[in-house]
mmCIF file of C-alpha atoms in Angstrom:
data_model
loop_
_atom_site.group_PDB
_atom_site.id
_atom_site.type_symbol
_atom_site.label_atom_id
_atom_site.label_comp_id
_atom_site.label_asym_id
_atom_site.label_seq_id
_atom_site.Cartn_x
_atom_site.Cartn_y
_atom_site.Cartn_z
ATOM 1 C CA UNK A 1 46.384 14.226 161.804
ATOM 2 C CA UNK A 2 49.439 14.972 163.888
ATOM 3 C CA UNK A 3 48.820 15.730 167.568
ATOM 4 C CA UNK A 4 48.928 19.385 168.516
ATOM 5 C CA UNK A 5 51.096 20.623 171.365
ATOM 6 C CA UNK A 6 50.521 23.819 173.302
ATOM 7 C CA UNK A 7 53.423 24.896 175.498
ATOM 8 C CA UNK A 8 53.096 27.039 178.608
ATOM 9 C CA UNK A 9 55.861 28.260 180.898
ATOM 10 C CA UNK A 10 54.817 28.369 184.535
ATOM 11 C CA UNK A 11 56.659 28.981 187.784
ATOM 12 C CA UNK A 12 53.834 29.107 190.309
ATOM 13 C CA UNK A 13 50.693 27.136 191.112
ATOM 14 C CA UNK A 14 47.427 28.056 189.415
ATOM 15 C CA UNK A 15 44.380 29.293 191.299
ATOM 16 C CA UNK A 16 42.016 26.693 192.713
ATOM 17 C CA UNK A 17 39.105 25.500 190.581
ATOM 18 C CA UNK A 18 35.858 23.817 191.542
ATOM 19 C CA UNK A 19 36.026 20.432 193.233
ATOM 20 C CA UNK A 20 34.600 17.336 191.613
ATOM 21 C CA UNK A 21 32.349 14.591 192.962
ATOM 22 C CA UNK A 22 35.275 12.254 193.694
ATOM 23 C CA UNK A 23 34.515 12.223 197.399
ATOM 24 C CA UNK A 24 31.372 10.134 197.151
ATOM 25 C CA UNK A 25 28.863 8.525 194.844
ATOM 26 C CA UNK A 26 27.233 11.312 192.814
ATOM 27 C CA UNK A 27 23.542 11.859 193.382
ATOM 28 C CA UNK A 28 21.171 11.080 190.538
ATOM 29 C CA UNK A 29 21.955 9.701 187.116
ATOM 30 C CA UNK A 30 25.362 9.712 185.534
ATOM 31 C CA UNK A 31 26.379 12.397 183.074
ATOM 32 C CA UNK A 32 25.055 11.753 179.583
ATOM 33 C CA UNK A 33 27.762 10.497 177.282
ATOM 34 C CA UNK A 34 28.542 12.237 174.041
ATOM 35 C CA UNK A 35 30.242 11.065 170.879
ATOM 36 C CA UNK A 36 34.007 10.863 170.711
ATOM 37 C CA UNK A 37 36.886 10.303 168.381
ATOM 38 C CA UNK A 38 36.802 6.578 168.969
ATOM 39 C CA UNK A 39 34.230 3.915 169.759
ATOM 40 C CA UNK A 40 33.976 1.089 172.250
ATOM 41 C CA UNK A 41 32.822 -2.445 171.788
ATOM 42 C CA UNK A 42 30.802 -4.253 174.487
ATOM 43 C CA UNK A 43 32.133 -7.371 176.140
ATOM 44 C CA UNK A 44 35.748 -8.408 175.891
ATOM 45 C CA UNK A 45 36.586 -6.503 172.719
ATOM 46 C CA UNK A 46 38.049 -3.060 172.628
ATOM 47 C CA UNK A 47 38.416 -0.194 170.194
ATOM 48 C CA UNK A 48 41.667 1.719 169.906
ATOM 49 C CA UNK A 49 42.283 5.391 169.395
ATOM 50 C CA UNK A 50 45.171 7.775 169.891
ATOM 51 C CA UNK A 51 43.937 10.944 171.568
ATOM 52 C CA UNK A 52 45.389 14.370 170.898
ATOM 53 C CA UNK A 53 47.943 15.684 173.361
ATOM 54 C CA UNK A 54 48.807 19.013 174.873
ATOM 55 C CA UNK A 55 52.017 19.789 176.684
ATOM 56 C CA UNK A 56 52.974 22.106 179.505
ATOM 57 C CA UNK A 57 56.437 22.985 180.649
ATOM 58 C CA UNK A 58 56.636 23.793 184.350
ATOM 59 C CA UNK A 59 59.520 24.925 186.474
ATOM 60 C CA UNK A 60 60.220 24.170 190.119
ATOM 61 C CA UNK A 61 62.929 26.017 191.994
ATOM 62 C CA UNK A 62 65.379 23.844 193.894
ATOM 63 C CA UNK A 63 68.780 24.137 195.500
ATOM 64 C CA UNK A 64 70.413 23.227 192.216
ATOM 65 C CA UNK A 65 68.498 25.823 190.190
ATOM 66 C CA UNK A 66 65.410 25.420 188.023
ATOM 67 C CA UNK A 67 64.341 21.872 187.224
ATOM 68 C CA UNK A 68 62.008 21.620 184.246
ATOM 69 C CA UNK A 69 59.056 19.223 184.330
ATOM 70 C CA UNK A 70 56.715 18.593 181.428
ATOM 71 C CA UNK A 71 53.033 17.710 181.655
ATOM 72 C CA UNK A 72 51.552 15.924 178.653
ATOM 73 C CA UNK A 73 47.827 15.221 178.313
ATOM 74 C CA UNK A 74 46.162 12.518 176.219
ATOM 75 C CA UNK A 75 42.517 13.039 175.275
ATOM 76 C CA UNK A 76 40.233 10.049 175.818
ATOM 77 C CA UNK A 77 38.251 8.890 172.755
ATOM 78 C CA UNK A 78 34.890 8.909 174.582
ATOM 79 C CA UNK A 79 33.511 12.133 176.034
ATOM 80 C CA UNK A 80 32.591 12.592 179.734
ATOM 81 C CA UNK A 81 34.041 9.187 180.634
ATOM 82 C CA UNK A 82 35.213 10.437 184.064
ATOM 83 C CA UNK A 83 38.421 8.429 184.539
ATOM 84 C CA UNK A 84 38.986 7.769 188.246
ATOM 85 C CA UNK A 85 41.967 5.544 189.149
ATOM 86 C CA UNK A 86 45.053 4.464 187.188
ATOM 87 C CA UNK A 87 47.691 1.772 187.697
ATOM 88 C CA UNK A 88 50.630 0.257 185.826
ATOM 89 C CA UNK A 89 49.969 -3.211 184.430
ATOM 90 C CA UNK A 90 52.271 -6.188 184.001
ATOM 91 C CA UNK A 91 52.111 -5.687 180.219
ATOM 92 C CA UNK A 92 54.026 -2.395 180.339
ATOM 93 C CA UNK A 93 50.907 -0.249 179.847
ATOM 94 C CA UNK A 94 48.742 1.901 182.133
ATOM 95 C CA UNK A 95 45.193 0.778 183.003
ATOM 96 C CA UNK A 96 42.420 3.003 184.322
ATOM 97 C CA UNK A 97 38.720 3.005 185.211
ATOM 98 C CA UNK A 98 36.079 5.170 183.529
ATOM 99 C CA UNK A 99 33.308 5.811 186.044
ATOM 100 C CA UNK A 100 30.667 7.296 183.770
ATOM 101 C CA UNK A 101 30.915 4.978 180.751
ATOM 102 C CA UNK A 102 31.683 1.661 182.489
ATOM 103 C CA UNK A 103 34.936 1.187 180.612
ATOM 104 C CA UNK A 104 38.325 -0.152 181.559
ATOM 105 C CA UNK A 105 40.889 1.862 179.642
ATOM 106 C CA UNK A 106 44.421 1.028 178.590
ATOM 107 C CA UNK A 107 47.024 3.547 177.471
ATOM 108 C CA UNK A 108 50.487 2.754 176.192
ATOM 109 C CA UNK A 109 53.447 4.889 177.308
ATOM 110 C CA UNK A 110 53.314 6.488 173.846
ATOM 111 C CA UNK A 111 49.642 7.456 174.271
ATOM 112 C CA UNK A 112 47.646 4.858 172.296
ATOM 113 C CA UNK A 113 44.322 4.286 174.065
ATOM 114 C CA UNK A 114 42.001 1.259 174.064
ATOM 115 C CA UNK A 115 38.716 0.963 175.977
ATOM 116 C CA UNK A 116 37.014 -2.253 177.133
ATOM 117 C CA UNK A 117 33.353 -2.171 178.168
ATOM 118 C CA UNK A 118 32.123 -4.152 181.189
ATOM 119 C CA UNK A 119 28.861 -6.084 180.972
ATOM 120 C CA UNK A 120 27.193 -4.554 184.045
ATOM 121 C CA UNK A 121 25.191 -1.420 183.287
ATOM 122 C CA UNK A 122 25.796 1.675 185.421
ATOM 123 C CA UNK A 123 28.618 -0.154 187.179
ATOM 124 C CA UNK A 124 30.440 2.965 188.369
ATOM 125 C CA UNK A 125 33.995 1.699 187.928
ATOM 126 C CA UNK A 126 36.331 3.025 190.608
ATOM 127 C CA UNK A 127 39.491 1.507 192.128
ATOM 128 C CA UNK A 128 41.887 -0.626 190.105
ATOM 129 C CA UNK A 129 45.102 -2.467 190.929
ATOM 130 C CA UNK A 130 47.536 -4.803 189.202
ATOM 131 C CA UNK A 131 47.228 -8.299 190.656
ATOM 132 C CA UNK A 132 50.099 -10.696 191.072
ATOM 133 C CA UNK A 133 48.171 -13.049 188.785
ATOM 134 C CA UNK A 134 48.789 -10.622 185.910
ATOM 135 C CA UNK A 135 45.176 -9.400 185.844
ATOM 136 C CA UNK A 136 43.879 -5.922 186.606
ATOM 137 C CA UNK A 137 41.351 -6.015 189.438
ATOM 138 C CA UNK A 138 38.710 -3.288 189.673
ATOM 139 C CA UNK A 139 35.745 -2.183 191.804
ATOM 140 C CA UNK A 140 32.203 -1.521 190.548
ATOM 141 C CA UNK A 141 30.889 0.834 193.206
ATOM 142 C CA UNK A 142 27.331 1.160 191.859
ATOM 143 C CA UNK A 143 26.896 -2.431 190.691
ATOM 144 C CA UNK A 144 28.121 -3.812 194.054
ATOM 145 C CA UNK A 145 30.503 -6.066 192.186
ATOM 146 C CA UNK A 146 34.223 -6.447 191.509
ATOM 147 C CA UNK A 147 35.986 -7.746 188.454
ATOM 148 C CA UNK A 148 39.242 -8.406 186.709
ATOM 149 C CA UNK A 149 40.476 -7.921 183.178
ATOM 150 C CA UNK A 150 43.299 -9.740 181.472
ATOM 151 C CA UNK A 151 45.916 -7.747 179.601
ATOM 152 C CA UNK A 152 44.263 -8.949 176.380
ATOM 153 C CA UNK A 153 40.978 -7.337 177.447
ATOM 154 C CA UNK A 154 38.873 -10.285 178.654
ATOM 155 C CA UNK A 155 36.654 -9.133 181.532
ATOM 156 C CA UNK A 156 35.196 -11.226 184.366
ATOM 157 C CA UNK A 157 32.818 -9.798 186.977
ATOM 158 C CA UNK A 158 32.183 -11.290 190.416
ATOM 159 C CA UNK A 159 29.442 -10.714 192.979
ATOM 160 C CA UNK A 160 30.188 -9.642 196.544
ATOM 161 C CA UNK A 161 28.559 -11.005 199.687
ATOM 162 C CA UNK A 162 26.859 -8.964 201.018
ATOM 163 C CA UNK A 163 26.034 -7.162 197.780
ATOM 164 C CA UNK A 164 25.469 -3.693 199.284
ATOM 165 C CA UNK A 165 28.992 -2.712 200.277
ATOM 166 C CA UNK A 166 29.745 -0.251 197.453
ATOM 167 C CA UNK A 167 33.350 -1.400 196.838
ATOM 168 C CA UNK A 168 35.684 1.499 196.076
ATOM 169 C CA UNK A 169 39.344 0.877 196.873
ATOM 170 C CA UNK A 170 41.436 -2.153 195.970
ATOM 171 C CA UNK A 171 45.047 -3.131 196.627
ATOM 172 C CA UNK A 172 47.175 -6.238 196.564
ATOM 173 C CA UNK A 173 47.571 -7.408 200.133
ATOM 174 C CA UNK A 174 50.629 -8.792 201.917
ATOM 175 C CA UNK A 175 49.403 -12.263 200.953
ATOM 176 C CA UNK A 176 49.427 -11.425 197.236
ATOM 177 C CA UNK A 177 45.632 -11.392 196.872
ATOM 178 C CA UNK A 178 43.463 -8.396 195.916
ATOM 179 C CA UNK A 179 41.598 -6.817 198.856
ATOM 180 C CA UNK A 180 38.618 -4.483 198.412
ATOM 181 C CA UNK A 181 37.168 -1.823 200.711
ATOM 182 C CA UNK A 182 33.398 -1.564 201.212
ATOM 183 C CA UNK A 183 32.378 2.094 201.390
ATOM 184 C CA UNK A 184 28.968 1.517 203.010
ATOM 185 C CA UNK A 185 29.984 -1.319 205.303
ATOM 186 C CA UNK A 186 32.943 -2.565 207.261
ATOM 187 C CA UNK A 187 33.687 -5.502 204.996
ATOM 188 C CA UNK A 188 37.280 -5.673 203.759
ATOM 189 C CA UNK A 189 37.076 -8.517 201.266
ATOM 190 C CA UNK A 190 39.778 -10.807 199.933
ATOM 191 C CA UNK A 191 39.027 -11.906 196.382
ATOM 192 C CA UNK A 192 40.087 -14.788 194.171
ATOM 193 C CA UNK A 193 39.048 -15.573 190.615
ATOM 194 C CA UNK A 194 36.344 -17.803 192.136
ATOM 195 C CA UNK A 195 34.901 -15.091 194.377
ATOM 196 C CA UNK A 196 35.302 -13.835 197.967
ATOM 197 C CA UNK A 197 37.563 -15.989 200.152
ATOM 198 C CA UNK A 198 37.801 -13.967 203.377
ATOM 199 C CA UNK A 199 36.178 -10.931 205.023
ATOM 200 C CA UNK A 200 37.850 -8.808 207.701
ATOM 201 C CA UNK A 201 36.657 -5.769 209.635
ATOM 202 C CA UNK A 202 38.145 -2.617 211.138
ATOM 203 C CA UNK A 203 35.292 -2.314 213.622
ATOM 204 C CA UNK A 204 33.894 0.893 212.121
ATOM 205 C CA UNK A 205 31.508 0.877 209.170
ATOM 206 C CA UNK A 206 30.725 3.152 206.268
ATOM 207 C CA UNK A 207 34.037 4.941 205.924
ATOM 208 C CA UNK A 208 36.810 2.967 204.226
ATOM 209 C CA UNK A 209 38.103 4.048 200.810
ATOM 210 C CA UNK A 210 41.903 3.990 200.372
ATOM 211 C CA UNK A 211 43.841 0.793 200.966
ATOM 212 C CA UNK A 212 47.471 -0.315 200.674
ATOM 213 C CA UNK A 213 49.702 -3.120 201.924
ATOM 214 C CA UNK A 214 52.011 -1.690 204.554
ATOM 215 C CA UNK A 215 55.667 -2.522 205.204
ATOM 216 C CA UNK A 216 54.587 -4.229 208.449
ATOM 217 C CA UNK A 217 52.673 -7.019 206.701
ATOM 218 C CA UNK A 218 49.248 -5.490 207.396
ATOM 219 C CA UNK A 219 46.688 -3.580 205.350
ATOM 220 C CA UNK A 220 46.298 0.154 205.961
ATOM 221 C CA UNK A 221 43.031 1.931 205.150
ATOM 222 C CA UNK A 222 41.791 5.520 205.123
ATOM 223 C CA UNK A 223 38.497 6.337 206.845
ATOM 224 C CA UNK A 224 37.132 9.150 204.738
ATOM 225 C CA UNK A 225 34.013 9.760 206.845
ATOM 226 C CA UNK A 226 35.614 9.084 210.230
ATOM 227 C CA UNK A 227 38.871 11.069 210.006
ATOM 228 C CA UNK A 228 40.758 7.931 210.931
ATOM 229 C CA UNK A 229 43.155 5.299 209.655
ATOM 230 C CA UNK A 230 42.953 1.562 210.197
ATOM 231 C CA UNK A 231 45.816 -0.904 210.494
ATOM 232 C CA UNK A 232 44.278 -4.262 209.653
ATOM 233 C CA UNK A 233 46.389 -7.400 209.906
ATOM 234 C CA UNK A 234 45.451 -10.601 208.114
ATOM 235 C CA UNK A 235 44.810 -12.367 211.407
ATOM 236 C CA UNK A 236 41.918 -9.934 211.932
ATOM 237 C CA UNK A 237 43.641 -7.692 214.469
ATOM 238 C CA UNK A 238 42.631 -4.064 213.790
ATOM 239 C CA UNK A 239 43.943 -0.803 215.243
ATOM 240 C CA UNK A 240 42.271 2.581 214.646
ATOM 241 C CA UNK A 241 44.182 5.873 214.609
ATOM 242 C CA UNK A 242 42.266 9.162 214.844
ATOM 243 C CA UNK A 243 43.709 12.050 212.868
ATOM 244 C CA UNK A 244 44.561 15.228 214.830
ATOM 245 C CA UNK A 245 42.076 17.442 212.963
ATOM 246 C CA UNK A 246 38.367 17.094 212.266
ATOM 247 C CA UNK A 247 37.073 17.014 208.667
ATOM 248 C CA UNK A 248 40.414 15.742 207.361
ATOM 249 C CA UNK A 249 38.659 13.196 205.136
ATOM 250 C CA UNK A 250 41.694 11.055 204.244
ATOM 251 C CA UNK A 251 41.561 9.412 200.844
ATOM 252 C CA UNK A 252 44.548 7.944 198.960
ATOM 253 C CA UNK A 253 47.346 6.200 200.856
ATOM 254 C CA UNK A 254 50.771 4.932 199.806
ATOM 255 C CA UNK A 255 53.939 3.493 201.291
ATOM 256 C CA UNK A 256 56.803 5.960 201.142
ATOM 257 C CA UNK A 257 60.473 5.189 200.538
ATOM 258 C CA UNK A 258 61.025 5.923 204.232
ATOM 259 C CA UNK A 259 58.863 2.968 205.273
ATOM 260 C CA UNK A 260 56.042 5.188 206.529
ATOM 261 C CA UNK A 261 52.469 5.508 205.249
ATOM 262 C CA UNK A 262 51.608 8.753 203.446
ATOM 263 C CA UNK A 263 48.036 9.831 202.780
ATOM 264 C CA UNK A 264 46.041 12.666 201.206
ATOM 265 C CA UNK A 265 43.606 14.614 203.410
ATOM 266 C CA UNK A 266 40.862 15.646 201.006
ATOM 267 C CA UNK A 267 39.021 17.899 203.435
ATOM 268 C CA UNK A 268 42.013 18.984 205.500
ATOM 269 C CA UNK A 269 44.119 20.241 202.574
ATOM 270 C CA UNK A 270 47.106 18.394 203.951
ATOM 271 C CA UNK A 271 49.387 15.473 203.237
ATOM 272 C CA UNK A 272 49.685 13.193 206.229
ATOM 273 C CA UNK A 273 52.310 10.710 207.344
ATOM 274 C CA UNK A 274 51.969 7.914 209.868
ATOM 275 C CA UNK A 275 54.694 5.585 211.051
ATOM 276 C CA UNK A 276 53.960 1.861 211.393
ATOM 277 C CA UNK A 277 53.698 2.415 215.167
ATOM 278 C CA UNK A 278 51.140 5.214 214.806
ATOM 279 C CA UNK A 279 53.008 8.532 215.038
ATOM 280 C CA UNK A 280 51.239 11.092 212.815
ATOM 281 C CA UNK A 281 52.598 14.220 211.115
ATOM 282 C CA UNK A 282 50.727 16.568 208.757
ATOM 283 C CA UNK A 283 51.940 18.998 206.085
ATOM 284 C CA UNK A 284 49.774 21.819 204.730
ATOM 285 C CA UNK A 285 49.414 22.262 200.957
ATOM 286 C CA UNK A 286 50.220 25.810 199.699
ATOM 287 C CA UNK A 287 47.123 26.128 197.502
ATOM 288 C CA UNK A 288 44.048 26.685 199.704
ATOM 289 C CA UNK A 289 41.140 24.227 199.367
ATOM 290 C CA UNK A 290 43.047 22.123 196.848
ATOM 291 C CA UNK A 291 41.277 18.873 197.873
ATOM 292 C CA UNK A 292 44.126 16.349 197.471
ATOM 293 C CA UNK A 293 42.883 12.895 196.513
ATOM 294 C CA UNK A 294 45.505 10.303 195.634
ATOM 295 C CA UNK A 295 49.194 9.833 196.352
ATOM 296 C CA UNK A 296 52.014 7.603 195.127
ATOM 297 C CA UNK A 297 55.703 7.116 195.869
ATOM 298 C CA UNK A 298 57.765 8.328 192.920
ATOM 299 C CA UNK A 299 61.009 6.919 191.555
ATOM 300 C CA UNK A 300 62.781 10.131 192.625
ATOM 301 C CA UNK A 301 62.440 9.425 196.358
ATOM 302 C CA UNK A 302 59.530 11.841 196.793
ATOM 303 C CA UNK A 303 55.782 11.343 196.895
ATOM 304 C CA UNK A 304 53.427 12.731 194.240
ATOM 305 C CA UNK A 305 49.770 13.595 194.683
ATOM 306 C CA UNK A 306 46.766 15.014 192.850
ATOM 307 C CA UNK A 307 44.820 18.158 193.790
ATOM 308 C CA UNK A 308 41.213 17.854 192.667
ATOM 309 C CA UNK A 309 40.172 21.511 193.024
ATOM 310 C CA UNK A 310 43.681 22.970 193.033
ATOM 311 C CA UNK A 311 44.181 21.550 189.522
ATOM 312 C CA UNK A 312 47.785 20.735 190.366
ATOM 313 C CA UNK A 313 50.083 17.782 190.591
ATOM 314 C CA UNK A 314 51.910 18.055 193.881
ATOM 315 C CA UNK A 315 55.258 16.709 195.049
ATOM 316 C CA UNK A 316 56.262 16.338 198.673
ATOM 317 C CA UNK A 317 59.726 15.441 199.925
ATOM 318 C CA UNK A 318 60.290 13.202 202.931
ATOM 319 C CA UNK A 319 61.061 16.380 204.883
ATOM 320 C CA UNK A 320 57.609 17.767 204.036
ATOM 321 C CA UNK A 321 58.544 20.370 201.403
ATOM 322 C CA UNK A 322 55.780 20.708 198.792
ATOM 323 C CA UNK A 323 55.985 21.877 195.169
ATOM 324 C CA UNK A 324 52.937 22.194 192.897
ATOM 325 C CA UNK A 325 52.755 21.868 189.120
ATOM 326 C CA UNK A 326 49.699 23.368 187.352
ATOM 327 C CA UNK A 327 47.822 21.196 184.855
ATOM 328 C CA UNK A 328 47.258 22.924 181.467
ATOM 329 C CA UNK A 329 43.554 22.018 181.226
ATOM 330 C CA UNK A 330 41.507 24.258 183.574
ATOM 331 C CA UNK A 331 39.370 22.526 186.217
ATOM 332 C CA UNK A 332 40.579 19.120 185.026
ATOM 333 C CA UNK A 333 39.878 17.407 188.358
ATOM 334 C CA UNK A 334 42.985 15.208 188.694
ATOM 335 C CA UNK A 335 42.250 12.059 190.692
ATOM 336 C CA UNK A 336 44.147 8.749 190.567
ATOM 337 C CA UNK A 337 47.937 8.785 190.225
ATOM 338 C CA UNK A 338 50.584 6.112 189.678
ATOM 339 C CA UNK A 339 54.121 5.481 188.437
ATOM 340 C CA UNK A 340 54.330 4.196 184.885
ATOM 341 C CA UNK A 341 56.665 1.582 183.453
ATOM 342 C CA UNK A 342 58.515 4.458 181.789
ATOM 343 C CA UNK A 343 59.401 6.012 185.154
ATOM 344 C CA UNK A 344 57.020 8.937 184.684
ATOM 345 C CA UNK A 345 54.124 9.936 186.920
ATOM 346 C CA UNK A 346 50.729 9.237 185.302
ATOM 347 C CA UNK A 347 47.370 10.583 186.464
ATOM 348 C CA UNK A 348 43.742 10.805 185.344
ATOM 349 C CA UNK A 349 41.718 13.980 184.810
ATOM 350 C CA UNK A 350 38.138 13.091 185.665
ATOM 351 C CA UNK A 351 36.687 16.435 184.521
ATOM 352 C CA UNK A 352 39.164 17.076 181.726
ATOM 353 C CA UNK A 353 38.499 13.607 180.244
ATOM 354 C CA UNK A 354 42.219 13.070 179.782
ATOM 355 C CA UNK A 355 45.152 11.018 180.968
ATOM 356 C CA UNK A 356 48.129 13.078 182.100
ATOM 357 C CA UNK A 357 51.835 12.438 182.442
ATOM 358 C CA UNK A 358 54.640 14.358 184.177
ATOM 359 C CA UNK A 359 58.306 13.525 184.430
ATOM 360 C CA UNK A 360 59.507 13.391 188.073
#
């Protein structure tokens, strides 16, 4: 069956929809999984499926007139999988985590999807990053473990010490190794294929989620529960920066083309910017209570971010001008966002059970 496309013309942002549970670990059991168009195979095998797609044509007004952007959505083969974070792999595909079904997903730039099931039950897969070793490293927030998957789909899982840290975020550090944040503790862990090799601390526990390697050779982390940022160098030197406003709840963080760190304030409804020396600026998002989650530097010189409740993909220039692009699926809950090997912006819809794509 040929994929169906539904085209919408939009010029303004949609109204805000309900927020998801992205901010923390959901209470109680996971959502029950239903049948889908494709299956999954436990262990290192995977099952492939090409999900249906829907398209949306959006317009953003600029100094040169109307620039047309297109959002395309790819339906995941398994229902209620709750995709969380997405990253471009060394194989030219996009890789993402599925929180509810304990799958690592892979989608080609043309939309072909394969899912690989991890061995741990109720793992709660969360952050994922492309390692310099060619593997995709991921966090298992409920299983208190981390793991990596080869581009052929072979999965290895590793225990953390201590095993109660609830790892969430992961990024490749300045040293080329994957570093994980511990949401319940203050352990920032360096991993190798043999297990943990170093543990650093910001000096404040129970808050760290987002992580990125900064242009200054240090790690930068977002303190979701402390309204703070941490600059953590590999020699163990840590500096904390308090955000100007309470309940900002910073989440995703990325290095901008200007050499500054840009971050999403989930509770503050702002995009923040901090220079490597600690000067902070904040920019309000037009849609109220949009709950921005993740952010990435685009190939167009701007930064792109997801709005969980706003149901938009946002774009912010280095001068702080924000444009929003509505997602066709209502209340889709966009979360992780990345730049694909095709130069497009890719994102996950944790409530819509889809992978989305927009041209910058």
